[in-house]
């Protein structure tokens, strides 16, 4: 598979992923199943695109670059939404300074405190933490076996935390959803270590992943499986299935993404959504929550609103102005770069 097609199928995969996120958030009958794997796609793709870093100095520079690319848009969107909310609160007669201070601190603290308009924001800090955590492990530890052993240890530790959280032994929220990194690093690592497999997924692997995915859905529908999986709320139910189920669905969807590169209109639409996934992720909730104050509509309209308006805003506003491009897209250059490093930087944003 050549470089152009590889980049396109990754954008298509992100496009599928962001549509699945909106399906989950629209609260329809598919939500319970989609939540199993919609975020895993992004972690696997991001891991797939990770390039080994040579030396501490390059690692520090890489961390700084990733932090700017991800956190500048994060705080830009967070600040805009917060200002909007606070203006509404003041217009409604809320002049309680204590309320504003507590609310603002909660938004900066992040993680599970981010609900409503901010509900998806936790994912960005978790993604950044995952990228940095893996980069540090991979750069400082040369043995692949030791790297994998460490990642497996943290994966198991994430399930210990889940048990403690749901038994009320842990009663506080970890800032910026940093604890979720304990499990997401396993998906990120899968994308990196299985790069050759994922670049061109064999038909037997595609078939196996499809069979497993269908079987898991059928077992869940018949109340046999009882699978519960929510990354944000540290809800992990099975140390084996929490990896096997998300990965089986992800592999199949990546195979679909590769096949869709041959369909011009579909691939173009999904790759465009993939390249706009960051803006869609940030804006689909506040836009829908604002419109729903005036009218009610079905989940399909929720999805369309969450896709079309952010896409239009990015094309018409964020990409047209250097300052807005930096603040809301984390990009400095005027055009989508064709260099290897910039492709990596753009594609791993979300």
C-alpha positions as a printed NumPy array, in Angstrom:
array([[  0.   ,   0.   ,   0.   ],
       [  1.565,   3.307,  -1.062],
       [  1.951,   6.347,   1.204],
       [ -0.973,   8.239,  -0.331],
       [ -3.417,   5.371,   0.204],
       [ -2.058,   4.728,   3.677],
       [ -2.714,   8.294,   4.722],
       [ -6.178,   8.228,   3.182],
       [ -7.343,   5.065,   4.918],
       [ -6.176,   6.432,   8.245],
       [ -8.255,   9.571,   7.7  ],
       [-11.195,   7.372,   6.656],
       [-10.77 ,   5.369,   9.867],
       [-10.874,   8.573,  11.898],
       [-13.94 ,   9.65 ,   9.922],
       [-15.698,   6.408,  10.804],
       [-14.559,   6.84 ,  14.399],
       [-15.97 ,  10.347,  14.786],
       [-19.31 ,   9.28 ,  13.268],
       [-19.437,   6.429,  15.784],
       [-18.749,   8.876,  18.627],
       [-21.748,  10.951,  17.537],
       [-23.878,   7.819,  17.247],
       [-22.924,   6.959,  20.826],
       [-23.64 ,  10.466,  22.104],
       [-26.974,  10.645,  20.281],
       [-28.219,   7.936,  22.643],
       [-29.879,   5.571,  20.188],
       [-30.139,   1.779,  20.249],
       [-26.583,   1.378,  18.919],
       [-24.951,   3.441,  21.653],
       [-24.343,   0.578,  24.062],
       [-22.399,  -1.342,  21.418],
       [-20.598,   1.551,  19.741],
       [-19.17 ,   2.704,  23.089],
       [-17.157,  -0.517,  23.205],
       [-14.748,   0.55 ,  20.467],
       [-15.361,   4.037,  19.028],
       [-12.438,   5.583,  20.935],
       [-10.155,   2.587,  20.562],
       [ -9.941,   3.357,  16.838],
       [ -8.232,   6.679,  17.582],
       [ -5.741,   5.197,  20.036],
       [ -4.809,   2.384,  17.627],
       [ -4.41 ,   4.777,  14.677],
       [ -2.333,   7.151,  16.792],
       [ -0.113,   4.28 ,  17.923],
       [  0.211,   3.078,  14.333],
       [  1.612,   6.484,  13.376],
       [  4.092,   6.739,  16.24 ],
       [  7.689,   6.986,  15.064],
       [ 10.529,   5.889,  17.384],
       [ 12.331,   8.807,  19.013],
       [ 16.107,   8.869,  19.351],
       [ 17.451,  10.361,  22.569],
       [ 16.194,  12.422,  25.497],
       [ 16.522,  15.782,  23.749],
       [ 14.386,  14.652,  20.811],
       [ 11.886,  13.127,  23.249],
       [ 11.536,  16.429,  25.12 ],
       [ 11.109,  18.337,  21.853],
       [  8.499,  15.799,  20.69 ],
       [  6.567,  16.095,  23.959],
       [  6.549,  19.893,  23.682],
       [  5.259,  19.699,  20.114],
       [  2.524,  17.205,  20.953],
       [  1.474,  19.263,  23.976],
       [  1.108,  22.434,  21.916],
       [ -0.728,  20.684,  19.08 ],
       [ -3.264,  19.101,  21.42 ],
       [ -3.635,  21.499,  24.347],
       [ -3.815,  24.84 ,  22.505],
       [ -7.102,  23.852,  20.767],
       [ -8.246,  22.149,  23.979],
       [ -8.018,  25.335,  26.028],
       [ -9.241,  27.534,  23.166],
       [-12.476,  25.592,  22.806],
       [-12.822,  25.213,  26.575],
       [-12.457,  28.971,  27.098],
       [-14.946,  29.869,  24.35 ],
       [-17.581,  27.486,  25.665],
       [-16.983,  28.653,  29.245],
       [-17.378,  32.326,  28.317],
       [-20.628,  31.495,  26.497],
       [-21.942,  29.575,  29.515],
       [-20.991,  32.308,  31.959],
       [-22.672,  35.005,  29.863],
       [-25.857,  32.915,  29.886],
       [-25.592,  32.442,  33.66 ],
       [-25.196,  36.193,  34.218],
       [-28.151,  36.95 ,  31.936],
       [-30.187,  34.476,  34.011],
       [-29.274,  36.441,  37.156],
       [-26.478,  34.264,  38.543],
       [-23.941,  36.605,  40.179],
       [-22.557,  34.053,  42.635],
       [-18.769,  34.478,  42.376],
       [-18.176,  31.303,  44.387],
       [-20.181,  29.295,  41.856],
       [-18.145,  30.678,  38.955],
       [-14.83 ,  29.964,  40.699],
       [-15.791,  26.384,  41.609],
       [-17.132,  25.731,  38.12 ],
       [-13.994,  27.09 ,  36.452],
       [-11.693,  25.06 ,  38.705],
       [-13.694,  21.919,  37.862],
       [-13.304,  22.591,  34.132],
       [ -9.541,  23.073,  34.474],
       [ -9.309,  19.922,  36.628],
       [-10.971,  18.061,  33.754],
       [-11.607,  14.337,  33.555],
       [-14.967,  13.227,  34.928],
       [-15.822,  16.805,  35.921],
       [-16.24 ,  17.563,  32.213],
       [-19.893,  16.964,  31.431],
       [-22.575,  18.583,  29.292],
       [-20.994,  20.928,  26.725],
       [-17.547,  19.631,  27.698],
       [-18.375,  15.923,  27.812],
       [-15.856,  14.721,  25.161],
       [-12.984,  16.984,  26.248],
       [-11.466,  14.403,  28.599],
       [-10.417,  12.347,  25.577],
       [ -7.823,  14.887,  24.432],
       [ -5.875,  14.989,  27.71 ],
       [ -6.094,  11.192,  27.868],
       [ -4.757,  10.891,  24.31 ],
       [ -1.894,  13.268,  25.065],
       [ -1.051,  11.373,  28.249],
       [ -1.118,   8.088,  26.338],
       [  1.176,   9.41 ,  23.624],
       [  3.671,  10.823,  26.121],
       [  3.594,   7.757,  28.375],
       [  4.267,   5.4  ,  25.479],
       [  6.955,   7.659,  23.995],
       [  8.805,   7.763,  27.317],
       [  8.641,   3.981,  27.744],
       [  9.701,   3.283,  24.165],
       [ 12.543,   5.814,  24.203],
       [ 14.028,   5.037,  27.607],
       [ 13.609,   1.255,  27.576],
       [ 15.238,  -0.519,  24.645],
       [ 13.958,  -4.038,  25.275],
       [ 10.669,  -4.647,  23.466],
       [  9.784,  -7.437,  25.902],
       [ 10.242,  -5.133,  28.886],
       [  8.198,  -2.413,  27.173],
       [  5.317,  -4.829,  26.62 ],
       [  5.621,  -6.174,  30.171],
       [  5.329,  -2.639,  31.585],
       [  2.3  ,  -1.89 ,  29.408],
       [  0.653,  -5.15 ,  30.481],
       [  1.32 ,  -4.283,  34.113],
       [ -0.415,  -0.922,  33.754],
       [ -3.291,  -2.561,  31.866],
       [ -3.852,  -4.929,  34.778],
       [ -3.439,  -2.036,  37.225],
       [ -6.241,  -0.182,  35.397],
       [ -8.59 ,  -3.041,  36.223],
       [ -7.532,  -2.993,  39.862],
       [ -8.377,   0.707,  39.901],
       [-11.759,  -0.013,  38.279],
       [-12.603,  -2.486,  41.046],
       [-11.563,   0.028,  43.731],
       [-13.567,   2.838,  42.098],
       [-16.761,   0.841,  41.862],
       [-16.382,  -0.532,  45.378],
       [-16.063,   3.084,  46.582],
       [-12.53 ,   2.472,  47.854],
       [-11.457,   5.352,  45.587],
       [-13.812,   8.322,  45.816],
       [-11.975,  11.083,  43.951],
       [-11.549,  11.886,  40.28 ],
       [ -8.052,  11.832,  38.814],
       [ -7.284,  15.161,  37.073],
       [ -7.344,  15.324,  33.272],
       [ -8.453,  11.663,  33.065],
       [ -4.806,  10.713,  33.571],
       [ -5.737,   7.366,  35.118],
       [ -7.474,   6.209,  31.916],
       [ -4.015,   6.186,  30.31 ],
       [ -3.333,   2.985,  32.26 ],
       [ -5.623,   1.091,  29.882],
       [ -5.487,   3.168,  26.686],
       [ -1.728,   2.727,  26.397],
       [ -2.434,  -0.939,  25.591],
       [ -4.506,   0.039,  22.533],
       [ -1.898,   2.6  ,  21.484],
       [  0.839,  -0.012,  21.844],
       [ -1.172,  -2.473,  19.747],
       [ -1.306,   0.067,  16.933],
       [  2.455,   0.531,  17.082],
       [  3.657,  -3.043,  17.568],
       [  1.182,  -4.481,  15.042],
       [  1.894,  -1.849,  12.394],
       [  2.828,  -4.361,   9.69 ],
       [ -0.315,  -6.387,  10.286],
       [ -2.568,  -3.317,  10.236],
       [ -0.969,  -1.803,   7.117],
       [ -2.56 ,  -4.55 ,   5.039],
       [ -4.875,  -6.722,   7.12 ],
       [ -4.982, -10.341,   5.863],
       [ -8.392, -11.641,   4.864],
       [ -8.353, -14.339,   7.546],
       [ -7.778, -11.69 ,  10.239],
       [-10.615,  -9.605,   8.78 ],
       [-12.905, -12.632,   8.828],
       [-11.962, -13.566,  12.386],
       [-12.525, -10.023,  13.649],
       [-15.931,  -9.885,  11.936],
       [-17.002, -13.236,  13.405],
       [-15.87 , -12.228,  16.888],
       [-17.603,  -8.848,  16.654],
       [-20.897, -10.398,  15.561],
       [-20.619, -13.04 ,  18.282],
       [-20.019, -10.425,  20.991],
       [-23.017,  -8.372,  19.865],
       [-25.247, -11.46 ,  19.76 ],
       [-24.161, -12.604,  23.229],
       [-24.72 ,  -9.133,  24.637],
       [-28.153,  -8.863,  23.012],
       [-29.15 , -12.152,  24.648],
       [-27.881, -10.921,  28.045],
       [-25.245, -13.645,  28.142],
       [-22.125, -11.485,  27.93 ],
       [-23.005,  -8.639,  30.301],
       [-20.141,  -6.532,  28.973],
       [-19.715,  -3.035,  30.442],
       [-17.018,  -0.729,  29.127],
       [-16.698,   3.036,  29.705],
       [-13.22 ,   4.508,  29.532],
       [-14.128,   7.907,  30.964],
       [-15.728,   6.443,  34.086],
       [-13.096,   3.732,  34.612],
       [-15.688,   1.025,  34.062],
       [-13.867,  -2.094,  32.92 ],
       [-15.561,  -5.427,  33.421],
       [-13.207,  -8.127,  32.12 ],
       [ -9.42 ,  -8.024,  31.855],
       [ -9.433, -10.151,  28.684],
       [-12.568,  -8.916,  26.913],
       [-11.693,  -5.27 ,  27.582],
       [ -8.882,  -5.736,  25.102],
       [-10.258,  -8.395,  22.758],
       [-13.644,  -6.759,  22.085],
       [-12.455,  -3.212,  21.257],
       [ -9.546,  -4.538,  19.184],
       [-11.67 ,  -7.025,  17.202],
       [-14.092,  -4.257,  16.186],
       [-11.226,  -1.861,  15.467],
       [ -9.396,  -4.309,  13.198],
       [-12.556,  -4.908,  11.193],
       [-13.245,  -1.175,  10.848],
       [ -9.656,  -0.513,   9.777],
       [-10.066,  -3.198,   7.112],
       [-13.243,  -1.463,   5.944],
       [-11.342,   1.838,   5.851],
       [ -8.715,   0.305,   3.588],
       [-11.395,  -1.128,   1.283],
       [-13.231,   2.2  ,   1.104],
       [-10.198,   3.95 ,  -0.427],
       [-11.436,   2.505,  -3.745],
       [-14.827,   4.269,  -3.479],
       [-14.177,   7.877,  -4.411],
       [-17.198,   9.685,  -2.939],
       [-17.451,   7.642,   0.265],
       [-13.726,   7.754,   0.938],
       [-13.57 ,  11.484,   0.223],
       [-16.456,  12.224,   2.589],
       [-15.134,  10.064,   5.423],
       [-11.536,  11.249,   5.047],
       [-12.774,  14.862,   5.197],
       [-14.623,  14.057,   8.42 ],
       [-11.485,  12.347,   9.693],
       [ -9.363,  15.41 ,   9.05 ],
       [-12.005,  17.523,  10.814],
       [-12.546,  15.09 ,  13.691],
       [-10.952,  17.367,  16.3  ],
       [-13.366,  20.237,  15.616],
       [-16.326,  17.868,  15.411],
       [-15.36 ,  16.281,  18.715],
       [-15.211,  19.628,  20.499],
       [-18.331,  21.242,  19.032],
       [-20.948,  18.549,  18.469],
       [-22.192,  18.599,  22.066],
       [-22.443,  22.372,  22.691],
       [-24.076,  22.926,  19.285],
       [-26.696,  20.246,  19.833],
       [-27.355,  21.241,  23.438],
       [-27.89 ,  24.839,  22.325],
       [-30.3  ,  23.939,  19.5  ],
       [-32.189,  21.459,  21.688],
       [-33.158,  24.347,  23.97 ],
       [-35.525,  25.462,  21.223],
       [-36.555,  22.293,  19.397],
       [-36.415,  18.545,  19.834],
       [-35.253,  16.221,  17.092],
       [-34.274,  12.57 ,  16.534],
       [-30.786,  11.141,  16.916],
       [-30.084,  11.277,  13.177],
       [-30.447,  15.073,  13.268],
       [-28.142,  15.181,  16.312],
       [-25.525,  13.374,  14.236],
       [-25.959,  15.598,  11.173],
       [-25.809,  18.796,  13.237],
       [-22.695,  17.532,  15.003],
       [-20.983,  16.734,  11.713],
       [-22.042,  19.455,   9.29 ],
       [-21.806,  22.631,  11.391],
       [-18.322,  21.955,  12.859],
       [-17.104,  20.941,   9.396],
       [-18.42 ,  24.202,   7.938],
       [-16.898,  26.222,  10.783],
       [-13.477,  24.678,  10.309],
       [-13.519,  25.222,   6.546],
       [-14.947,  28.761,   6.653],
       [-13.265,  30.099,   9.816],
       [-10.456,  28.102,  11.388],
       [ -8.607,  27.26 ,   8.173],
       [ -8.872,  30.775,   6.753],
       [ -7.058,  32.677,   9.481],
       [ -3.553,  32.018,  10.805],
       [ -4.42 ,  32.871,  14.411],
       [ -7.627,  30.812,  14.416],
       [ -5.816,  27.944,  12.74 ],
       [ -3.309,  27.888,  15.567],
       [ -5.816,  28.425,  18.389],
       [ -8.463,  25.934,  17.264],
       [ -6.566,  23.446,  15.095],
       [ -3.135,  23.555,  16.702],
       [ -1.562,  24.179,  13.299],
       [  0.991,  26.786,  12.385],
       [  1.348,  26.153,   8.667],
       [ -1.201,  27.452,   6.198],
       [ -1.703,  24.229,   4.31 ],
       [ -1.815,  20.562,   5.096],
       [  1.844,  19.655,   4.806],
       [  3.1  ,  16.758,   2.743],
       [  6.242,  16.127,   4.777],
       [  6.419,  12.9  ,   6.744],
       [  6.743,  14.621,  10.117],
       [  3.812,  16.973,   9.479],
       [  1.62 ,  14.131,   8.213],
       [  2.314,  12.368,  11.486],
       [  1.578,  15.495,  13.511],
       [ -1.72 ,  16.245,  11.761],
       [ -3.027,  12.677,  11.685],
       [ -2.296,  11.887,  15.313],
       [ -4.17 ,  14.92 ,  16.652],
       [ -7.224,  12.775,  17.439]])
